[in-house]
CSV table of C-alpha atoms and ligand atoms in Angstrom, one decimal:
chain,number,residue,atom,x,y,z
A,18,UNK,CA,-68.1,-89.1,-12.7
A,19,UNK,CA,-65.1,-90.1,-14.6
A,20,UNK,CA,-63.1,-87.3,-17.0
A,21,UNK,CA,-64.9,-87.9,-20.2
A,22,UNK,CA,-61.2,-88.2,-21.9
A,23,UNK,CA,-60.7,-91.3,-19.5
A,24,UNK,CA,-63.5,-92.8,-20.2
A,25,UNK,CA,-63.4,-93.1,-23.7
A,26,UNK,CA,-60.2,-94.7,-23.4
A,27,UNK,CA,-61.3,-97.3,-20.8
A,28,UNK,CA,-65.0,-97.9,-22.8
A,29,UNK,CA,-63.0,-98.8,-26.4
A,30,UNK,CA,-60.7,-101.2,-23.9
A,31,UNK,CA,-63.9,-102.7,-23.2
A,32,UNK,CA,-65.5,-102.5,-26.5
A,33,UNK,CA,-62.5,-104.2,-27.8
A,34,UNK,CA,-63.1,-107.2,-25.6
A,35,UNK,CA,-66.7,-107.1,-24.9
A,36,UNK,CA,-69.3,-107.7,-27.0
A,37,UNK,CA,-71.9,-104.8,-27.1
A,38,UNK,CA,-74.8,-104.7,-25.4
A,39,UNK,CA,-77.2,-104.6,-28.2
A,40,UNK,CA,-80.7,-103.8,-26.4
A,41,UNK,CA,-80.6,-100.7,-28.0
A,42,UNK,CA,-82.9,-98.8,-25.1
A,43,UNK,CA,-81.4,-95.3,-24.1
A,44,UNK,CA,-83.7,-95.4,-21.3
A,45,UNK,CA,-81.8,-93.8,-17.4
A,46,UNK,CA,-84.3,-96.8,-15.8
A,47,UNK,CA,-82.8,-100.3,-15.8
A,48,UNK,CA,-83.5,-102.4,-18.9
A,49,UNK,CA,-84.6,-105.3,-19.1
A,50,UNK,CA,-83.2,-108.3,-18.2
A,51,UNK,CA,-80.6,-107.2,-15.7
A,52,UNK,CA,-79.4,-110.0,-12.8
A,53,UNK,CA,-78.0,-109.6,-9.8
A,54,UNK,CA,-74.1,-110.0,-10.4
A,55,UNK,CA,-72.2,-111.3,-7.7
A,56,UNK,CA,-68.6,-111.0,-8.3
A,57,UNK,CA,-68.1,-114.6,-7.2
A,58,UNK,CA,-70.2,-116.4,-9.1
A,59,UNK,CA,-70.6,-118.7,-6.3
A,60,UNK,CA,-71.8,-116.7,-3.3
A,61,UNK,CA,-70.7,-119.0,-1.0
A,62,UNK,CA,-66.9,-118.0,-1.8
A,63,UNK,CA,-65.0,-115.0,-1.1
A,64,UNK,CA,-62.0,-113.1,-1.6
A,65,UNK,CA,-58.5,-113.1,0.2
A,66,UNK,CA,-56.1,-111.1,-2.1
A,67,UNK,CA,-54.7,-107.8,-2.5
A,68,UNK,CA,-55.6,-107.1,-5.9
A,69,UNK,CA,-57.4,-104.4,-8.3
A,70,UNK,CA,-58.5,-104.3,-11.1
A,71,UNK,CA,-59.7,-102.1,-14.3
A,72,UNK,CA,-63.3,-101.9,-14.7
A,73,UNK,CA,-65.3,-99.4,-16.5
A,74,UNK,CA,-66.2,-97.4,-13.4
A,75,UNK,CA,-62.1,-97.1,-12.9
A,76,UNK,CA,-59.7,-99.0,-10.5
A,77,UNK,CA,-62.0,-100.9,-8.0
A,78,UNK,CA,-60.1,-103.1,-5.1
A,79,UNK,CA,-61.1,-107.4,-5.3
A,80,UNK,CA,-63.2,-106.3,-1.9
A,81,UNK,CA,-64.6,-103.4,-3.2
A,82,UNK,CA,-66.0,-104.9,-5.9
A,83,UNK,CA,-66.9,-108.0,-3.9
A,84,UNK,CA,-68.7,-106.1,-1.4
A,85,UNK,CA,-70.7,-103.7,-3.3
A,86,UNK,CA,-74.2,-105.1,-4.9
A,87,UNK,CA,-74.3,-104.9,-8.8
A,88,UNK,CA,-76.8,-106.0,-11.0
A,89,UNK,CA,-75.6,-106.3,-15.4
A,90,UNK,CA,-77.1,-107.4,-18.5
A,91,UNK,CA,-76.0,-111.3,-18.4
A,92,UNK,CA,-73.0,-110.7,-20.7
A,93,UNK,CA,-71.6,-107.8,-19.0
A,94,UNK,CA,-72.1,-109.9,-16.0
A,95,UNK,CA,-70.1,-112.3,-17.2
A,96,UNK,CA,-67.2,-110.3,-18.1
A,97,UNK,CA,-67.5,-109.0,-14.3
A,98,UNK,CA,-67.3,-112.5,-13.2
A,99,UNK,CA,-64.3,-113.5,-15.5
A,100,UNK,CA,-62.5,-110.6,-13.0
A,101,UNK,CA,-63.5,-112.5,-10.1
A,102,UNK,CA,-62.1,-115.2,-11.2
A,103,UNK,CA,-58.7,-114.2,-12.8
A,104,UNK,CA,-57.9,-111.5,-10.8
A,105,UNK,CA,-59.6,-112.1,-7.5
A,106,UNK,CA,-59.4,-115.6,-7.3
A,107,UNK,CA,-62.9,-116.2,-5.5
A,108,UNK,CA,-62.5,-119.2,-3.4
A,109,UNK,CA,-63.9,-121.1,-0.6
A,110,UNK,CA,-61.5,-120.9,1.9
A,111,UNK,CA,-58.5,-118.4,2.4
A,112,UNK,CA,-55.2,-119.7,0.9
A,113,UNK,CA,-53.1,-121.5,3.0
A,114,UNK,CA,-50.2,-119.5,4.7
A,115,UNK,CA,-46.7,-120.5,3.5
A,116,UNK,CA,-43.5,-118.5,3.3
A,117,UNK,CA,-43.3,-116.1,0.6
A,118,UNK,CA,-40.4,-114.2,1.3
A,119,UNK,CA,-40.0,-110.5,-0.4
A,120,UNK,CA,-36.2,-110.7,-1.0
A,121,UNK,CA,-36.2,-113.7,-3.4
A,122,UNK,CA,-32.5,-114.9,-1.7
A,123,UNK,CA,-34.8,-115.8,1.7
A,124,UNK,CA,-32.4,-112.4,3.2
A,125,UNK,CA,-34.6,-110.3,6.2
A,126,UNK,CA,-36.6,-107.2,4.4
A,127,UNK,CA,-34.0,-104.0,4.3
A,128,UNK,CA,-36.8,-101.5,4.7
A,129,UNK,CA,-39.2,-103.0,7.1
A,130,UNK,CA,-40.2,-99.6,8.4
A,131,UNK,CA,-40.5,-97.8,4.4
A,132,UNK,CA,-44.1,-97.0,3.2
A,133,UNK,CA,-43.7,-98.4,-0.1
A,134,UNK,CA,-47.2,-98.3,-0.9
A,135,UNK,CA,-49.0,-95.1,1.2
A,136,UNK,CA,-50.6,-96.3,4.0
A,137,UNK,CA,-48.7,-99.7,4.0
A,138,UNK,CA,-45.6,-100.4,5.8
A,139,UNK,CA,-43.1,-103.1,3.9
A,140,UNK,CA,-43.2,-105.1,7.3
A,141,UNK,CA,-46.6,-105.5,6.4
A,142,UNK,CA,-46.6,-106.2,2.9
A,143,UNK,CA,-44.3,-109.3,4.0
A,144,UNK,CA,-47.1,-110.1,5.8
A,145,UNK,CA,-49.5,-109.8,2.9
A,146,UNK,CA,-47.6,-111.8,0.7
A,147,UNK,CA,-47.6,-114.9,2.8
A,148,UNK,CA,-51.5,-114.8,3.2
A,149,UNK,CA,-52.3,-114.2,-0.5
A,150,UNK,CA,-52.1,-117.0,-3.2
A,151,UNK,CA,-48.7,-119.2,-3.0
A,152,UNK,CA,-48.0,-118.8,-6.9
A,153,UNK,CA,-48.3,-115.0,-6.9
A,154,UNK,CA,-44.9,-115.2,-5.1
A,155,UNK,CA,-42.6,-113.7,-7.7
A,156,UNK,CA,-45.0,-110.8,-8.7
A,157,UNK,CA,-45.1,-109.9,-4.7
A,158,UNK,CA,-41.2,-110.4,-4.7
A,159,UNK,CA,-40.9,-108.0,-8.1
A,160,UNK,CA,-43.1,-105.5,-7.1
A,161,UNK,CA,-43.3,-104.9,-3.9
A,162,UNK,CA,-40.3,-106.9,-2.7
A,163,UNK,CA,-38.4,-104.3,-5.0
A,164,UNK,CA,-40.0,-101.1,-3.8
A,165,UNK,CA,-38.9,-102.3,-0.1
A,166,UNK,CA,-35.5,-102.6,-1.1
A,167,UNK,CA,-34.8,-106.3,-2.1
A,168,UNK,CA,-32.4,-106.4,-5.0
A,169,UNK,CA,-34.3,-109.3,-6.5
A,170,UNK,CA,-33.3,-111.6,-9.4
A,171,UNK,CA,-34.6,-109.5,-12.7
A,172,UNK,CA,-37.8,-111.6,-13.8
A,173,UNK,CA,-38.5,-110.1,-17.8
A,174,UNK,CA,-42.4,-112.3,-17.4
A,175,UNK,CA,-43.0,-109.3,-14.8
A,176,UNK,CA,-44.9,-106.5,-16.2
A,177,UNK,CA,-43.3,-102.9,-15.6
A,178,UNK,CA,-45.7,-100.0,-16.3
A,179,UNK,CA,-42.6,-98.0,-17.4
A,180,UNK,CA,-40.5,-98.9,-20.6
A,181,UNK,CA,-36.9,-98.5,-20.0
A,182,UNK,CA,-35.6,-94.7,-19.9
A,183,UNK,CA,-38.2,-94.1,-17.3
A,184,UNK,CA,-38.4,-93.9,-13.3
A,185,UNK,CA,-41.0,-95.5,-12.2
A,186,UNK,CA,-42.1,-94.5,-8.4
A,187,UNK,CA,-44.3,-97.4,-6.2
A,188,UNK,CA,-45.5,-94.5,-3.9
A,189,UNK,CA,-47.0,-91.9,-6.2
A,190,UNK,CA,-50.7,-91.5,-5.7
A,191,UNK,CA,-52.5,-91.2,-9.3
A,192,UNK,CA,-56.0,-90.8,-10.7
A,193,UNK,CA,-57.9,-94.4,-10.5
A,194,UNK,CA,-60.0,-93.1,-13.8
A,195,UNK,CA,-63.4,-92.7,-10.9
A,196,UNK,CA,-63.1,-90.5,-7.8
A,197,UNK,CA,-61.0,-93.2,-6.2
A,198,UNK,CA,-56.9,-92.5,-6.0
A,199,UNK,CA,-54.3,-95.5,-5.9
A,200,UNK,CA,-50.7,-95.8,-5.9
A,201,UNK,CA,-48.5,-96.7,-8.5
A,202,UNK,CA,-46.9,-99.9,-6.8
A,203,UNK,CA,-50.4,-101.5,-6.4
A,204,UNK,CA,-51.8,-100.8,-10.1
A,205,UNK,CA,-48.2,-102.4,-11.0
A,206,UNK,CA,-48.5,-105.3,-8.7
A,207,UNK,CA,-52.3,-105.4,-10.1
A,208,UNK,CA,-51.3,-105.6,-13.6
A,209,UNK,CA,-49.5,-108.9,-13.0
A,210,UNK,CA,-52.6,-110.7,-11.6
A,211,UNK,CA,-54.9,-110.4,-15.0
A,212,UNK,CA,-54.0,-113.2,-17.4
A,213,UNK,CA,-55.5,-112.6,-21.4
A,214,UNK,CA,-56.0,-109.4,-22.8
A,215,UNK,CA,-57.1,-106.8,-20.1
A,216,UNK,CA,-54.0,-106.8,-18.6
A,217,UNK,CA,-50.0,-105.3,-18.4
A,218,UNK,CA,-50.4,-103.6,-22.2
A,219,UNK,CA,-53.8,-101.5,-20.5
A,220,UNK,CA,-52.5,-100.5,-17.7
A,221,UNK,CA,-49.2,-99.7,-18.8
A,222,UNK,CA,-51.4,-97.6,-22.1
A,223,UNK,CA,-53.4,-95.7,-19.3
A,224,UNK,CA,-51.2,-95.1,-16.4
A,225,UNK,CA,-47.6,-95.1,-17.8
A,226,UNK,CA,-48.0,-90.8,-18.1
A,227,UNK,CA,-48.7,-90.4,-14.3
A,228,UNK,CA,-46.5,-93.1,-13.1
A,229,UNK,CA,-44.0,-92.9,-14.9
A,230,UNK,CA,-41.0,-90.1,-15.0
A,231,UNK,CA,-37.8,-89.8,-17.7
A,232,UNK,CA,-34.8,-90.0,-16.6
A,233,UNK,CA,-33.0,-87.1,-16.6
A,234,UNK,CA,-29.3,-86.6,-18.6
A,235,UNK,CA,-27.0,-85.2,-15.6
A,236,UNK,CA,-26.6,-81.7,-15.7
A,237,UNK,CA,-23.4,-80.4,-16.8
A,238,UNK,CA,-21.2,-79.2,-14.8
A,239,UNK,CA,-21.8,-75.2,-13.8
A,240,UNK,CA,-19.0,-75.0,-11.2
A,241,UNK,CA,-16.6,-72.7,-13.5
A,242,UNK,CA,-19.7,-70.3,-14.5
A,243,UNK,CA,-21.1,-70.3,-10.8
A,244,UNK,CA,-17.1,-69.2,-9.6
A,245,UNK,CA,-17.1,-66.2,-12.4
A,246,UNK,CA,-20.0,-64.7,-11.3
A,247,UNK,CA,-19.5,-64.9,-7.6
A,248,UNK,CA,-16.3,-63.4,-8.1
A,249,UNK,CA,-18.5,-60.5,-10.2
A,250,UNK,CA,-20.9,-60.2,-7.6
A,251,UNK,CA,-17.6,-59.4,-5.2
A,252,UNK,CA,-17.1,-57.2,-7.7
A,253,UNK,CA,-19.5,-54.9,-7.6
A,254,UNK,CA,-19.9,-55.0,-4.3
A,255,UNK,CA,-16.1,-53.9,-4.2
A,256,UNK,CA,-17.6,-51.1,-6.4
A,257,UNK,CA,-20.3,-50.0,-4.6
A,258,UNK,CA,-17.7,-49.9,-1.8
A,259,UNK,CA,-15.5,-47.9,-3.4
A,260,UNK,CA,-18.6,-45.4,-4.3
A,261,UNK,CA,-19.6,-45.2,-1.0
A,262,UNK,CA,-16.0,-44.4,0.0
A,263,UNK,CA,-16.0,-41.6,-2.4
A,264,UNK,CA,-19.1,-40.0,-0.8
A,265,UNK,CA,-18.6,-40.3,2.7
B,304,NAG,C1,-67.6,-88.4,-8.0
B,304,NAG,O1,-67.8,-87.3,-7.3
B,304,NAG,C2,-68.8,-86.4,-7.7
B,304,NAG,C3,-68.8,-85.2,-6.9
B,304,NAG,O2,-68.3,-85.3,-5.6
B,304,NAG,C4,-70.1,-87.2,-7.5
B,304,NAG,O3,-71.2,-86.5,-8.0
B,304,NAG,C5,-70.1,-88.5,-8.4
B,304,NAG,O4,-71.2,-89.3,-8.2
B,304,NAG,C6,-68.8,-89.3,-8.0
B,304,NAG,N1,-68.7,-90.4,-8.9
B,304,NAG,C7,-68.4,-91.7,-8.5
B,304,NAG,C8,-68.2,-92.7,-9.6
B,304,NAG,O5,-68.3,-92.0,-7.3
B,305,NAG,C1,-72.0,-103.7,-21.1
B,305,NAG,O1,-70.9,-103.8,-21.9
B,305,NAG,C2,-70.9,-103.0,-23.1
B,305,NAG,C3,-69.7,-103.3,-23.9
B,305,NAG,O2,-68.5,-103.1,-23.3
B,305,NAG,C4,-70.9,-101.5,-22.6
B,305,NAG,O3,-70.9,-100.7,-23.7
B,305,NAG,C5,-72.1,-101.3,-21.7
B,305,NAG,O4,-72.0,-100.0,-21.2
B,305,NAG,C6,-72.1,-102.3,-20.6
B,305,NAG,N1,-73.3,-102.1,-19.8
B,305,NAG,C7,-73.3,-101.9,-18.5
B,305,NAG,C8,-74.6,-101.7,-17.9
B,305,NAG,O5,-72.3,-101.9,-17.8
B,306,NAG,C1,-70.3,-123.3,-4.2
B,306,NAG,O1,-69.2,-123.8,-3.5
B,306,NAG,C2,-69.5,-124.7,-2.5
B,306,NAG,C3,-68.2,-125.0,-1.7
B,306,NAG,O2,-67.1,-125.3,-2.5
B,306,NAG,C4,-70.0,-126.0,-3.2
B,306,NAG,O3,-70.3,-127.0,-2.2
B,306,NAG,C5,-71.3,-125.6,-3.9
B,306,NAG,O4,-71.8,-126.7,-4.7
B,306,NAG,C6,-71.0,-124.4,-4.9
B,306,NAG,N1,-72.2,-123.9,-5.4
B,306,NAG,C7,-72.4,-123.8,-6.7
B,306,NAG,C8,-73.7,-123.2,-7.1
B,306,NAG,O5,-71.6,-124.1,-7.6
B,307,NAG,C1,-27.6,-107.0,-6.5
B,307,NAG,O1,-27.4,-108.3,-7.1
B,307,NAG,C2,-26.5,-108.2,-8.1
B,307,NAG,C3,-26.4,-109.6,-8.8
B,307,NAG,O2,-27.0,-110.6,-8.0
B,307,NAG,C4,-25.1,-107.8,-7.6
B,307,NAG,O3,-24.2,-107.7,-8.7
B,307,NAG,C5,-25.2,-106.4,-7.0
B,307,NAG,O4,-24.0,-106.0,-6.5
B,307,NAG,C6,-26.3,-106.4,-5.9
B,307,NAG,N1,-26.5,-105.0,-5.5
B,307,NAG,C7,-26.6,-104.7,-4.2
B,307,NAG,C8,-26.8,-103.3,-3.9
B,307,NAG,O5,-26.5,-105.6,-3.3
């Protein structure tokens, strides 16, 4: 189950967008009315990108949800759907390969070999990008081009999780709201792929505190302080020296 803090937050996101299921029956059995709710709406299609997205049960992958059997009052089943189709992009046939290339100035990856994402090597995320839909080029490039080392072109229509002043790290494994974990980089490169209102401002409001770190001010500079007391600490030892002398 999720934390109960969490899931307030993530049920008045949905509230806010959603219009509430107004049955009315508290009853643990399924109500009424429920449907089976594919997340393509057309069965026959499938899905072919790397995305997640935010649903009340927490971070679920476009296959996850795809492959697991769900059944939804009609107008929650709709929402559910609307995911399929903005985020996961339910189609017939796979997209058509064609050559998306992480570093936006067409240059070889720097860090082919880097695990960007946990469990991912960058090598392979070029190899993602080139499968997955042709116009989600530039978020591949500004996400995960970036984490691999690309010093891309800065594109302001990208959504950041972190507002300026902040470190942001691709590789950190947080809390997906359920039991699931997920790293940073993929919840940012999944917060480009929502269009309307469940998108960048909700995931940067619910995952900007674990993915995000300040920047620190550099420290000042100790060297003087550290010389004084080393030359105390030969001090005393010079004393305890001299004690010793004294005894023996
Ligand atoms: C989370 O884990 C707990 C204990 O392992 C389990 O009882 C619960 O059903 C899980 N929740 C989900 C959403 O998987
Ligand atoms: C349907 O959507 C409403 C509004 O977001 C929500 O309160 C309710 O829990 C949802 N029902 C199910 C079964 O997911
Ligand atoms: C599902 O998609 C297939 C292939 O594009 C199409 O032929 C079929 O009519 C669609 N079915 C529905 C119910 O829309
Ligand atoms: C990155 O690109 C900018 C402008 O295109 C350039 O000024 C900068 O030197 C580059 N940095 C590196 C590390 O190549």
């Amino acid at each position: 189950m999720m934390i109960a803090k969490q899931q307030t937050i993530v049920a008045a996101l949905f509230a806010t967008l959603f219009v509430a299921h107004a049955s009315g029956n508290l009853l643990s059995a399924e109500p009424e009315g429920y449907i089976d709710c594919p997340l393509c709406a057309n069965e026959t299609f499938g899905v072919y990108t790397y995305g997640t997205f935010i649903a009340d049960s927490g971070v679920v992958s476009c296959q996850e949800a795809f492959d697991t059997d769900i059944r939804l009052p009609p107008e929650n089943c709709t929402a559910w759907q609307s995911r399929g189709e903005d985020v996961c992009r339910c189609a017939a046939e796979p997209p058509e390969n064609h050559d998306c290339k992480l570093c936006d100035d067409g240059g070889s990856l720097p860090e082919g070999a880097l695990a960007a994402i946990p469990g991912t090597f960058c090598a392979q995320l070029q190899v993602d990008a080139t499968r997955d839909f042709q116009d989600r080029c530039p978020i591949w490039q500004q996400t995960m081009g970036n984490y691999c080392g690309c010093n891309n072109t800065y594109d302001a229509s990208i959504c950041r999780i972190c507002t300026e002043g902040y470190k942001f790290d691709p590789a950190k494994v947080v809390d997906g709201l359920d039991n699931s974990t997920i790293s940073c980089g993929r919840l940012e490169f999944s917060a480009n792929l929502a269009s309307g209102d469940f998108g960048c401002r909700e995931y940067q409001f619910i995952f900007e505190s674990q993915c995000c770190e300040k920047i620190e001010e550099a420290l000042p500079d100790i060297s003087g302080t550290t010389g004084a007391s080393v030359m105390m600490i030969g001090s005393v030892v010079v004393a305890a020296f001299g004690v010793l002398n004294m005894l023996l």
